[in-house]
C-alpha positions as a printed NumPy array, in Angstrom:
array([[-258.755,  -27.555,  131.901],
       [-258.582,  -31.445,  131.955],
       [-254.739,  -31.98 ,  133.054],
       [-255.015,  -28.834,  136.095],
       [-257.648,  -31.764,  136.859],
       [-255.22 ,  -34.425,  137.402],
       [-252.982,  -32.811,  139.296],
       [-255.085,  -31.64 ,  141.594],
       [-256.226,  -35.335,  142.131],
       [-253.002,  -36.165,  142.847],
       [-252.881,  -33.931,  145.589],
       [-255.939,  -34.458,  147.798],
       [-255.619,  -39.029,  146.742],
       [-252.69 ,  -38.986,  150.128],
       [-255.725,  -37.069,  151.803],
       [-258.392,  -39.476,  151.105],
       [-257.066,  -42.421,  151.548],
       [-255.194,  -41.894,  154.979],
       [-258.752,  -40.207,  156.211],
       [-257.327,  -39.015,  159.799],
       [-257.924,  -36.074,  159.866],
       [-261.661,  -33.504,  160.197],
       [-260.28 ,  -31.148,  158.248],
       [-260.438,  -33.719,  155.039],
       [-264.343,  -32.15 ,  155.041],
       [-263.019,  -28.981,  154.231],
       [-260.725,  -30.687,  151.136],
       [-263.99 ,  -32.507,  149.623],
       [-265.567,  -28.876,  149.825],
       [-263.436,  -27.142,  148.095],
       [-262.735,  -30.361,  145.577],
       [-266.995,  -30.175,  145.398],
       [-267.042,  -26.354,  144.615],
       [-263.707,  -26.822,  141.852],
       [-265.664,  -29.528,  139.759],
       [-268.491,  -26.844,  139.356],
       [-266.701,  -25.134,  137.572],
       [-264.813,  -27.247,  134.842],
       [-266.109,  -28.909,  131.879],
       [-267.985,  -31.57 ,  131.704],
       [-265.881,  -34.057,  130.784],
       [-263.372,  -32.807,  133.805],
       [-266.863,  -34.062,  136.429],
       [-266.413,  -37.023,  134.66 ],
       [-262.93 ,  -36.97 ,  135.669],
       [-263.562,  -35.87 ,  138.904],
       [-266.557,  -38.425,  139.899],
       [-264.698,  -41.424,  141.356],
       [-262.219,  -39.278,  143.836],
       [-265.541,  -37.539,  144.797],
       [-266.575,  -40.988,  145.618],
       [-263.434,  -42.435,  147.531],
       [-263.554,  -39.591,  149.287],
       [-266.274,  -39.321,  150.518],
       [-266.923,  -42.788,  151.175],
       [-263.252,  -42.243,  153.435],
       [-263.926,  -39.478,  155.166],
       [-268.311,  -40.407,  155.657],
       [-267.268,  -43.867,  157.312],
       [-263.942,  -43.759,  159.089],
       [-264.526,  -40.529,  159.977],
       [-268.316,  -39.091,  160.594],
       [-270.253,  -40.448,  162.07 ],
       [-272.852,  -40.837,  158.749],
       [-273.169,  -43.351,  156.86 ],
       [-271.503,  -44.052,  153.384],
       [-273.492,  -46.715,  151.348],
       [-271.386,  -48.953,  148.765],
       [-271.509,  -48.302,  145.332],
       [-274.197,  -50.347,  142.967],
       [-276.19 ,  -50.653,  140.763],
       [-279.575,  -51.174,  139.131],
       [-279.884,  -53.855,  136.983],
       [-281.814,  -51.282,  134.379],
       [-278.149,  -51.092,  134.478],
       [-276.955,  -54.264,  133.195],
       [-275.211,  -54.141,  129.763],
       [-276.431,  -55.982,  127.059],
       [-275.716,  -59.894,  127.732],
       [-274.512,  -59.965,  123.769],
       [-271.421,  -57.33 ,  124.448],
       [-269.255,  -56.943,  126.944],
       [-270.964,  -58.314,  130.486],
       [-269.367,  -54.573,  132.648],
       [-269.542,  -51.588,  132.275],
       [-266.173,  -49.057,  133.462],
       [-266.78 ,  -45.859,  133.981],
       [-263.776,  -44.378,  135.159],
       [-262.674,  -45.975,  138.416],
       [-266.14 ,  -47.892,  139.3  ],
       [-267.275,  -50.756,  137.436],
       [-270.864,  -52.344,  136.974],
       [-271.01 ,  -56.049,  136.219],
       [-273.933,  -58.798,  135.382],
       [-274.741,  -62.384,  134.614],
       [-271.793,  -64.252,  135.387],
       [-270.327,  -67.177,  135.862],
       [-266.918,  -67.168,  137.465],
       [-263.806,  -65.721,  138.728],
       [-262.598,  -65.74 ,  135.001],
       [-265.557,  -64.338,  133.618],
       [-265.573,  -61.846,  135.77 ],
       [-261.438,  -61.202,  134.93 ],
       [-262.509,  -61.476,  130.295],
       [-265.381,  -59.257,  130.787],
       [-263.973,  -56.207,  133.066],
       [-260.611,  -56.264,  130.209],
       [-263.287,  -56.08 ,  127.214],
       [-265.129,  -53.746,  128.966],
       [-262.616,  -50.682,  129.466],
       [-258.888,  -50.088,  128.856],
       [-256.995,  -49.904,  132.542],
       [-255.755,  -46.25 ,  132.875],
       [-257.161,  -46.603,  136.459],
       [-257.475,  -48.664,  138.592],
       [-260.709,  -50.232,  139.62 ],
       [-261.049,  -49.199,  143.545],
       [-265.46 ,  -49.59 ,  143.306],
       [-266.859,  -53.048,  141.901],
       [-270.881,  -54.334,  141.91 ],
       [-271.202,  -58.238,  140.451],
       [-274.555,  -58.623,  139.897],
       [-276.455,  -61.72 ,  139.435],
       [-274.077,  -63.689,  139.852],
       [-273.849,  -67.959,  139.057],
       [-271.149,  -69.879,  140.243],
       [-270.14 ,  -72.774,  142.166],
       [-267.538,  -71.176,  144.688],
       [-266.017,  -67.654,  144.568],
       [-262.257,  -67.376,  146.557],
       [-261.727,  -64.165,  147.914],
       [-257.562,  -65.534,  148.295],
       [-257.338,  -66.053,  144.672],
       [-258.028,  -62.439,  143.731],
       [-255.818,  -60.527,  141.07 ],
       [-254.01 ,  -57.781,  142.762],
       [-255.902,  -55.488,  140.545],
       [-258.514,  -55.736,  143.225],
       [-256.363,  -54.568,  146.245],
       [-256.876,  -50.944,  145.291],
       [-260.906,  -51.758,  146.154],
       [-262.252,  -48.986,  148.136],
       [-266.312,  -50.921,  147.405],
       [-266.844,  -53.818,  147.053],
       [-270.399,  -55.493,  145.071],
       [-271.634,  -58.808,  145.187],
       [-275.668,  -58.851,  145.549],
       [-278.31 ,  -60.661,  143.461],
       [-276.372,  -63.85 ,  143.244],
       [-275.9  ,  -67.898,  143.481],
       [-272.966,  -69.359,  144.888],
       [-272.299,  -72.7  ,  146.645],
       [-269.399,  -72.457,  148.161],
       [-267.637,  -68.816,  149.656],
       [-263.576,  -70.104,  150.34 ],
       [-260.911,  -68.136,  150.918],
       [-259.652,  -65.369,  152.576],
       [-259.378,  -61.128,  151.445],
       [-255.677,  -60.494,  151.176],
       [-254.202,  -57.987,  154.223],
       [-253.01 ,  -55.223,  151.602],
       [-256.613,  -54.864,  149.973],
       [-258.256,  -51.635,  151.075],
       [-262.055,  -52.526,  150.644],
       [-263.947,  -50.397,  152.944],
       [-267.073,  -51.152,  152.414],
       [-268.635,  -54.789,  151.548],
       [-272.21 ,  -56.328,  149.748],
       [-273.3  ,  -59.891,  150.147],
       [-276.945,  -58.707,  150.667],
       [-279.247,  -60.641,  148.629],
       [-277.747,  -63.45 ,  148.029],
       [-278.436,  -66.819,  148.095],
       [-275.08 ,  -69.623,  149.463],
       [-274.586,  -73.216,  148.77 ],
       [-273.601,  -73.594,  152.587],
       [-271.526,  -71.195,  155.417],
       [-268.074,  -70.025,  154.846],
       [-265.952,  -72.087,  153.832],
       [-263.339,  -69.838,  155.126],
       [-264.93 ,  -68.073,  158.478],
       [-262.092,  -65.673,  158.443],
       [-262.408,  -64.903,  155.411],
       [-262.751,  -60.371,  155.95 ],
       [-259.751,  -61.206,  158.46 ],
       [-257.355,  -59.181,  157.068],
       [-260.121,  -55.838,  156.525],
       [-258.152,  -53.622,  158.316],
       [-259.402,  -50.374,  156.528],
       [-263.637,  -52.502,  156.574],
       [-266.257,  -49.836,  157.842],
       [-269.865,  -51.088,  156.298],
       [-270.419,  -54.277,  155.846],
       [-274.162,  -55.771,  154.027],
       [-274.752,  -59.415,  155.45 ],
       [-278.644,  -58.869,  154.876],
       [-281.254,  -61.211,  153.287],
       [-278.768,  -64.184,  152.398],
       [-279.847,  -66.526,  155.514],
       [-277.428,  -67.489,  156.87 ],
       [-276.474,  -69.505,  160.348],
       [-273.337,  -67.549,  161.799],
       [-271.663,  -64.089,  160.781],
       [-268.216,  -64.625,  160.085],
       [-265.631,  -63.64 ,  161.516],
       [-264.81 ,  -59.918,  162.202],
       [-261.708,  -56.948,  162.754],
       [-263.456,  -53.875,  163.674],
       [-259.972,  -51.56 ,  163.578],
       [-261.683,  -48.293,  162.2  ],
       [-263.982,  -45.711,  165.136],
       [-267.638,  -46.245,  163.723],
       [-268.529,  -49.308,  161.866],
       [-271.637,  -50.726,  160.501],
       [-273.24 ,  -53.884,  159.904],
       [-276.234,  -54.354,  158.158],
       [-277.128,  -58.77 ,  159.148],
       [-281.546,  -57.235,  158.719],
       [-283.646,  -60.663,  157.708],
       [-281.465,  -63.584,  158.045],
       [-284.07 ,  -65.678,  159.707],
       [-281.946,  -67.967,  160.681],
       [-279.077,  -66.238,  162.174],
       [-278.131,  -67.164,  165.695],
       [-278.147,  -64.867,  168.767],
       [-275.1  ,  -66.317,  170.107],
       [-272.881,  -65.357,  166.763],
       [-273.661,  -61.616,  166.953],
       [-273.712,  -61.108,  170.758],
       [-269.963,  -62.918,  169.913],
       [-269.181,  -60.013,  168.751],
       [-271.092,  -57.889,  170.384],
       [-268.576,  -59.502,  172.883],
       [-265.848,  -59.311,  171.646],
       [-265.799,  -55.161,  171.756],
       [-266.56 ,  -54.665,  175.062],
       [-264.149,  -51.837,  176.199],
       [-262.728,  -51.585,  173.508],
       [-263.806,  -48.035,  171.244],
       [-264.775,  -49.882,  167.886],
       [-267.92 ,  -50.503,  168.709],
       [-270.919,  -51.456,  165.592],
       [-273.823,  -49.882,  164.773],
       [-276.107,  -51.891,  163.245],
       [-278.567,  -50.517,  159.957],
       [-281.946,  -51.674,  159.636],
       [-282.451,  -53.086,  163.419],
       [-286.379,  -53.106,  163.035],
       [-285.648,  -56.33 ,  161.175],
       [-282.409,  -57.938,  162.193],
       [-283.596,  -61.038,  164.274],
       [-282.162,  -63.567,  165.441],
       [-282.764,  -67.106,  167.1  ],
       [-281.828,  -67.502,  171.006],
       [-282.33 ,  -70.923,  172.755],
       [-284.333,  -70.087,  176.041],
       [-284.933,  -72.807,  178.788],
       [-288.131,  -71.325,  180.94 ],
       [-289.007,  -73.337,  184.869],
       [-291.075,  -75.77 ,  182.799],
       [-290.023,  -75.936,  178.743],
       [-287.616,  -75.17 ,  176.667],
       [-287.757,  -73.2  ,  173.541],
       [-286.113,  -71.535,  170.36 ],
       [-287.511,  -68.552,  170.471],
       [-286.972,  -65.143,  168.203],
       [-285.862,  -62.661,  169.053],
       [-285.264,  -59.055,  168.172],
       [-281.982,  -57.083,  168.157],
       [-282.833,  -55.081,  170.781],
       [-283.733,  -57.505,  173.139],
       [-280.192,  -59.401,  171.681],
       [-277.886,  -55.281,  172.836],
       [-280.077,  -56.169,  176.292],
       [-278.088,  -58.953,  176.227],
       [-274.882,  -57.119,  175.571],
       [-275.895,  -54.934,  178.324],
       [-275.395,  -57.673,  180.854],
       [-271.84 ,  -58.617,  179.364],
       [-271.229,  -54.661,  179.945],
       [-272.524,  -54.574,  183.881],
       [-270.826,  -57.919,  184.903],
       [-269.252,  -57.343,  187.87 ],
       [-265.049,  -57.439,  187.817],
       [-264.308,  -61.933,  187.929],
       [-267.667,  -62.993,  187.371],
       [-270.036,  -64.417,  184.448],
       [-272.816,  -63.102,  183.349],
       [-275.216,  -64.586,  181.23 ],
       [-279.385,  -65.288,  180.581],
       [-281.115,  -66.779,  183.024],
       [-284.534,  -66.517,  180.514],
       [-287.878,  -64.862,  180.365],
       [-290.525,  -64.088,  182.775],
       [-293.384,  -62.338,  181.96 ],
       [-295.175,  -59.016,  184.048],
       [-298.627,  -57.573,  183.769],
       [-299.27 ,  -56.073,  181.294],
       [-298.022,  -59.053,  179.129],
       [-294.639,  -57.707,  177.944],
       [-291.43 ,  -59.393,  178.346],
       [-288.819,  -58.774,  181.048],
       [-284.703,  -60.319,  180.211],
       [-283.332,  -62.082,  183.182],
       [-280.114,  -62.347,  184.565],
       [-277.661,  -64.931,  186.415],
       [-274.291,  -63.926,  186.813],
       [-271.943,  -66.753,  188.106],
       [-268.548,  -65.169,  190.562],
       [-267.622,  -69.065,  192.455],
       [-264.17 ,  -69.827,  192.944],
       [-263.43 ,  -65.982,  192.711],
       [-261.916,  -66.074,  197.174],
       [-264.375,  -62.778,  197.383],
       [-265.238,  -61.863,  201.669],
       [-268.204,  -59.7  ,  199.989],
       [-270.664,  -60.71 ,  198.126],
       [-270.462,  -59.397,  194.263],
       [-272.234,  -54.897,  194.354],
       [-273.731,  -53.434,  191.213],
       [-275.237,  -56.585,  189.997],
       [-276.751,  -56.371,  186.37 ],
       [-280.26 ,  -54.59 ,  186.142],
       [-282.613,  -57.484,  186.055],
       [-280.687,  -60.446,  187.946],
       [-282.321,  -63.446,  189.808],
       [-279.218,  -65.625,  190.111],
       [-276.467,  -65.085,  191.86 ],
       [-274.336,  -67.623,  192.642],
       [-271.467,  -67.255,  195.307],
       [-270.365,  -70.722,  196.206],
       [-266.939,  -71.203,  197.116],
       [-266.018,  -67.821,  198.619],
       [-264.352,  -66.489,  201.4  ],
       [-267.478,  -64.438,  201.852],
       [-268.608,  -64.036,  206.31 ],
       [-271.721,  -61.562,  204.809],
       [-275.248,  -61.432,  203.857],
       [-275.211,  -57.503,  204.608],
       [-275.218,  -56.594,  201.309],
       [-277.9  ,  -58.526,  199.758],
       [-280.286,  -55.88 ,  201.804],
       [-278.424,  -52.941,  201.029],
       [-277.87 ,  -52.964,  197.402],
       [-281.064,  -52.282,  195.152],
       [-279.507,  -53.893,  192.378],
       [-280.481,  -56.934,  194.692],
       [-284.175,  -56.495,  194.801],
       [-284.973,  -59.282,  191.786],
       [-282.86 ,  -61.731,  192.353],
       [-284.887,  -64.472,  193.775],
       [-281.509,  -67.708,  193.555],
       [-278.722,  -67.16 ,  195.953],
       [-276.019,  -70.334,  195.568],
       [-273.822,  -69.148,  198.839],
       [-272.396,  -72.804,  199.367],
       [-269.113,  -73.277,  201.669],
       [-268.748,  -70.185,  202.586],
       [-267.839,  -68.705,  206.079],
       [-271.456,  -66.889,  207.17 ],
       [-272.052,  -66.976,  210.635],
       [-275.552,  -65.328,  210.399],
       [-278.498,  -64.556,  208.007],
       [-280.354,  -62.551,  211.044],
       [-279.773,  -59.319,  208.908],
       [-282.616,  -60.948,  206.368],
       [-285.892,  -60.674,  208.765],
       [-288.459,  -58.225,  207.181],
       [-286.119,  -58.366,  203.407],
       [-287.556,  -57.672,  200.321],
       [-285.404,  -61.731,  199.441],
       [-286.887,  -62.671,  202.376],
       [-290.488,  -62.527,  200.84 ],
       [-289.685,  -63.251,  197.22 ],
       [-287.238,  -65.456,  197.612],
       [-286.729,  -69.166,  195.912],
       [-284.058,  -70.617,  196.552],
       [-281.559,  -69.904,  198.861],
       [-279.072,  -72.588,  199.47 ],
       [-275.877,  -71.855,  202.446],
       [-275.093,  -75.569,  202.812],
       [-270.666,  -75.788,  204.587],
       [-271.291,  -72.913,  206.   ],
       [-270.537,  -71.581,  209.409],
       [-274.736,  -71.138,  210.629],
       [-274.588,  -71.788,  214.519],
       [-278.187,  -71.745,  215.154],
       [-281.323,  -71.14 ,  212.636],
       [-283.607,  -67.928,  213.463],
       [-286.924,  -70.54 ,  212.677],
       [-289.106,  -67.111,  212.69 ],
       [-287.508,  -65.323,  209.475],
       [-288.13 ,  -67.696,  207.016],
       [-290.854,  -69.768,  208.336],
       [-293.048,  -67.031,  207.318],
       [-291.647,  -67.88 ,  203.258],
       [-292.736,  -71.763,  204.098],
       [-296.531,  -71.546,  202.171],
       [-297.633,  -74.927,  202.655],
       [-299.665,  -74.542,  199.781],
       [-296.191,  -73.302,  197.948],
       [-293.581,  -75.932,  197.47 ],
       [-291.101,  -72.838,  195.475],
       [-289.1  ,  -71.629,  199.004],
       [-286.353,  -73.499,  198.39 ],
       [-283.14 ,  -73.538,  201.668],
       [-280.488,  -75.863,  201.948],
       [-278.477,  -75.742,  205.446],
       [-276.816,  -78.797,  204.894],
       [-273.015,  -79.076,  207.008],
       [-273.482,  -76.162,  209.084],
       [-272.399,  -77.054,  212.3  ],
       [-274.623,  -75.306,  215.161],
       [-274.377,  -75.324,  218.875],
       [-276.777,  -77.623,  220.228],
       [-279.024,  -77.745,  223.463],
       [-282.457,  -78.46 ,  224.66 ],
       [-284.063,  -75.945,  222.675],
       [-282.694,  -77.563,  219.343],
       [-284.826,  -80.904,  220.386],
       [-288.052,  -79.85 ,  221.175],
       [-288.261,  -77.077,  219.003],
       [-285.787,  -76.903,  215.788],
       [-285.785,  -80.443,  215.487],
       [-289.658,  -80.57 ,  214.979],
       [-289.364,  -77.922,  213.313],
       [-286.949,  -79.633,  210.375],
       [-289.333,  -82.431,  210.187],
       [-292.387,  -79.719,  210.004],
       [-290.637,  -78.334,  206.953],
       [-288.789,  -81.195,  205.035],
       [-290.048,  -79.945,  202.572],
       [-289.011,  -76.686,  201.631],
       [-285.751,  -78.09 ,  203.547],
       [-284.762,  -80.756,  201.267],
       [-280.996,  -81.277,  202.906],
       [-282.593,  -80.782,  206.849],
       [-280.748,  -85.103,  207.665],
       [-277.489,  -82.842,  207.128],
       [-277.318,  -80.141,  209.784],
       [-274.883,  -81.275,  212.205],
       [-274.532,  -79.855,  216.135],
       [-271.429,  -79.469,  216.827],
       [-271.338,  -78.996,  220.797],
       [-270.994,  -82.713,  221.705],
       [-267.928,  -85.427,  221.266],
       [-269.321,  -87.147,  217.671],
       [-271.027,  -84.196,  215.379],
       [-274.669,  -86.122,  215.781],
       [-277.305,  -85.023,  213.295],
       [-279.925,  -82.739,  214.942],
       [-282.963,  -84.816,  213.434],
       [-281.167,  -88.072,  215.981],
       [-280.559,  -85.582,  218.912],
       [-282.007,  -87.007,  221.995],
       [-283.739,  -85.285,  224.058],
       [-282.137,  -87.208,  227.301],
       [-278.064,  -86.233,  226.087],
       [-279.708,  -82.935,  225.226],
       [-282.319,  -81.096,  227.733],
       [-279.237,  -81.655,  230.317],
       [-280.806,  -78.491,  232.584],
       [-281.071,  -77.948,  236.928],
       [-284.678,  -78.834,  236.312],
       [-283.666,  -82.407,  235.923],
       [-280.502,  -81.963,  239.23 ],
       [-283.192,  -81.748,  241.396],
       [-284.775,  -84.387,  240.404],
       [-281.842,  -86.462,  241.797],
       [-281.948,  -84.298,  245.386],
       [-285.131,  -87.076,  246.055],
       [-283.049,  -89.137,  246.077],
       [-280.3  ,  -88.016,  247.943],
       [-283.895,  -86.456,  250.363],
       [-284.564,  -89.927,  251.008],
       [-281.574,  -91.781,  251.445],
       [-280.574,  -89.191,  254.278],
       [-283.895,  -90.337,  255.858],
       [-283.48 ,  -93.327,  255.622],
       [-279.709,  -92.839,  258.188],
       [-282.007,  -90.774,  259.922],
       [-284.039,  -93.682,  260.513],
       [-281.444,  -96.051,  261.216],
       [-279.345,  -94.591,  263.665],
       [-282.741,  -93.63 ,  266.056],
       [-283.406,  -96.75 ,  265.512],
       [-280.024,  -98.253,  266.943],
       [-280.037,  -95.166,  269.994],
       [-283.11 ,  -96.971,  270.77 ],
       [-281.864, -100.711,  270.987],
       [-278.641,  -99.911,  272.81 ],
       [-280.619,  -98.415,  275.611],
       [-283.134, -100.93 ,  275.804],
       [-280.587, -103.373,  275.779],
       [-278.778, -101.608,  278.476],
       [-281.996, -101.543,  280.928],
       [-282.857, -104.817,  280.159],
       [-278.856, -106.425,  279.918],
       [-276.95 , -103.841,  282.129],
       [-275.388, -103.046,  279.146],
       [-274.515, -101.246,  276.466],
       [-273.463, -103.525,  272.606],
       [-271.33 , -102.953,  270.61 ],
       [-270.195,  -99.746,  269.323],
       [-271.898,  -98.005,  272.503],
       [-270.051, -100.252,  274.613],
       [-266.93 ,  -98.419,  273.059],
       [-267.599,  -95.177,  272.65 ],
       [-265.447,  -93.049,  275.296],
       [-267.151,  -91.965,  278.054],
       [-268.96 ,  -88.05 ,  277.59 ],
       [-269.146,  -84.66 ,  280.032],
       [-273.497,  -85.752,  279.158],
       [-273.997,  -89.087,  279.406],
       [-275.025,  -88.301,  283.017],
       [-278.457,  -87.046,  281.492],
       [-279.112,  -90.659,  279.829],
       [-278.178,  -92.156,  283.918]])
């Protein structure tokens, strides 16, 4: 019966190692039924094959989670004998002192009739462990575990010929961080990685190449959230994504900047996943990152987002912002309108808008909007505004609260008499809310004057002013008329008394109507 099992194993092994078809599950069930019919010795022989098959099928092909091969401490061999025990293709070693000690004890555990496919090292104490120096006999490893050990330095990277599917490095004490960040880079079949409870601050480089990759980083109190986020971001847009084991016990540290202080906060994995969703939902060609946390009325925290779309040659505001976006920077683009700010519901939480150096010509659409009621900063410097609708902004300028800031410097307005009489006074009275009030210019004068420097005599040239000069004209006309009357009266008096007309009346030709005066 035993030779029959060996022949079956040779036929099935290629299918196990490839694991490219769901039909492999059917073969696994067939193997299991065969194993129930063979003798006890046959069952022991086929167990390693079933373990290997289960590992590949469950991890690579199915959604179920298969654990790495590990043994309890009670299974450790007596220390006065060989430190390793071998069962077919499975090996379990305890209390090793070095890599050389591992090789020596594997040799004493039994003849090498079959390659080792699963190895568990328990309670190893050594100065270093170099993955790159592992001998070719370990290239067939599918499951590799080092647990409850102290290793001062982790060195090297696994060779590209290694077929490890499950790697367990949990419950260890490392004297330093990864000496080789790319230690796992060549493990193209790696589907489960357990780095729980090893007190690391950063993850090594992980290249996910299988459809379902399981990662356990729970109980690492010093783990940086940026390290987890980098792994998540590397999978954006790809089919292969990490699935986390023990998510409720996974936390990380993140530096969070609040409005009034900076703090290092412990975040749950669920919050990190929210942050990662920010990157997934980020508008095309823009960059997104966490802005901070807002406390809401029910004492829960709301994760807020900032979006940077500056210098992207956009002609419109970006659409479909990530959820809870509070800050948007679209500086130095070709945006002409801010209608999207009102029409797109994803802008409902926006409080900071930086739209400097664009082509925005008016802000009339902000009237009655949610944004104008809730904003904290509206920056429209160096745009093409020709007028400032004071009535739209005035309601948000509450004297008791200086949080509503509007920046309008560099805009060149069409100034007139109302600019001097109204806008200039309004700017000066709201200079706490408009910090660059003295940088707003007038465009319709020979020189670009500042609005606050505009003189009423220069701007207020109206019809009412011309009537003021008409009084001088009337006075001049009356003066000429009185002068003529006086001259005529003088000439008449001279004529009557002296009998001749003075100059210039004497030089004037005689008219037909002169007889009336004779």
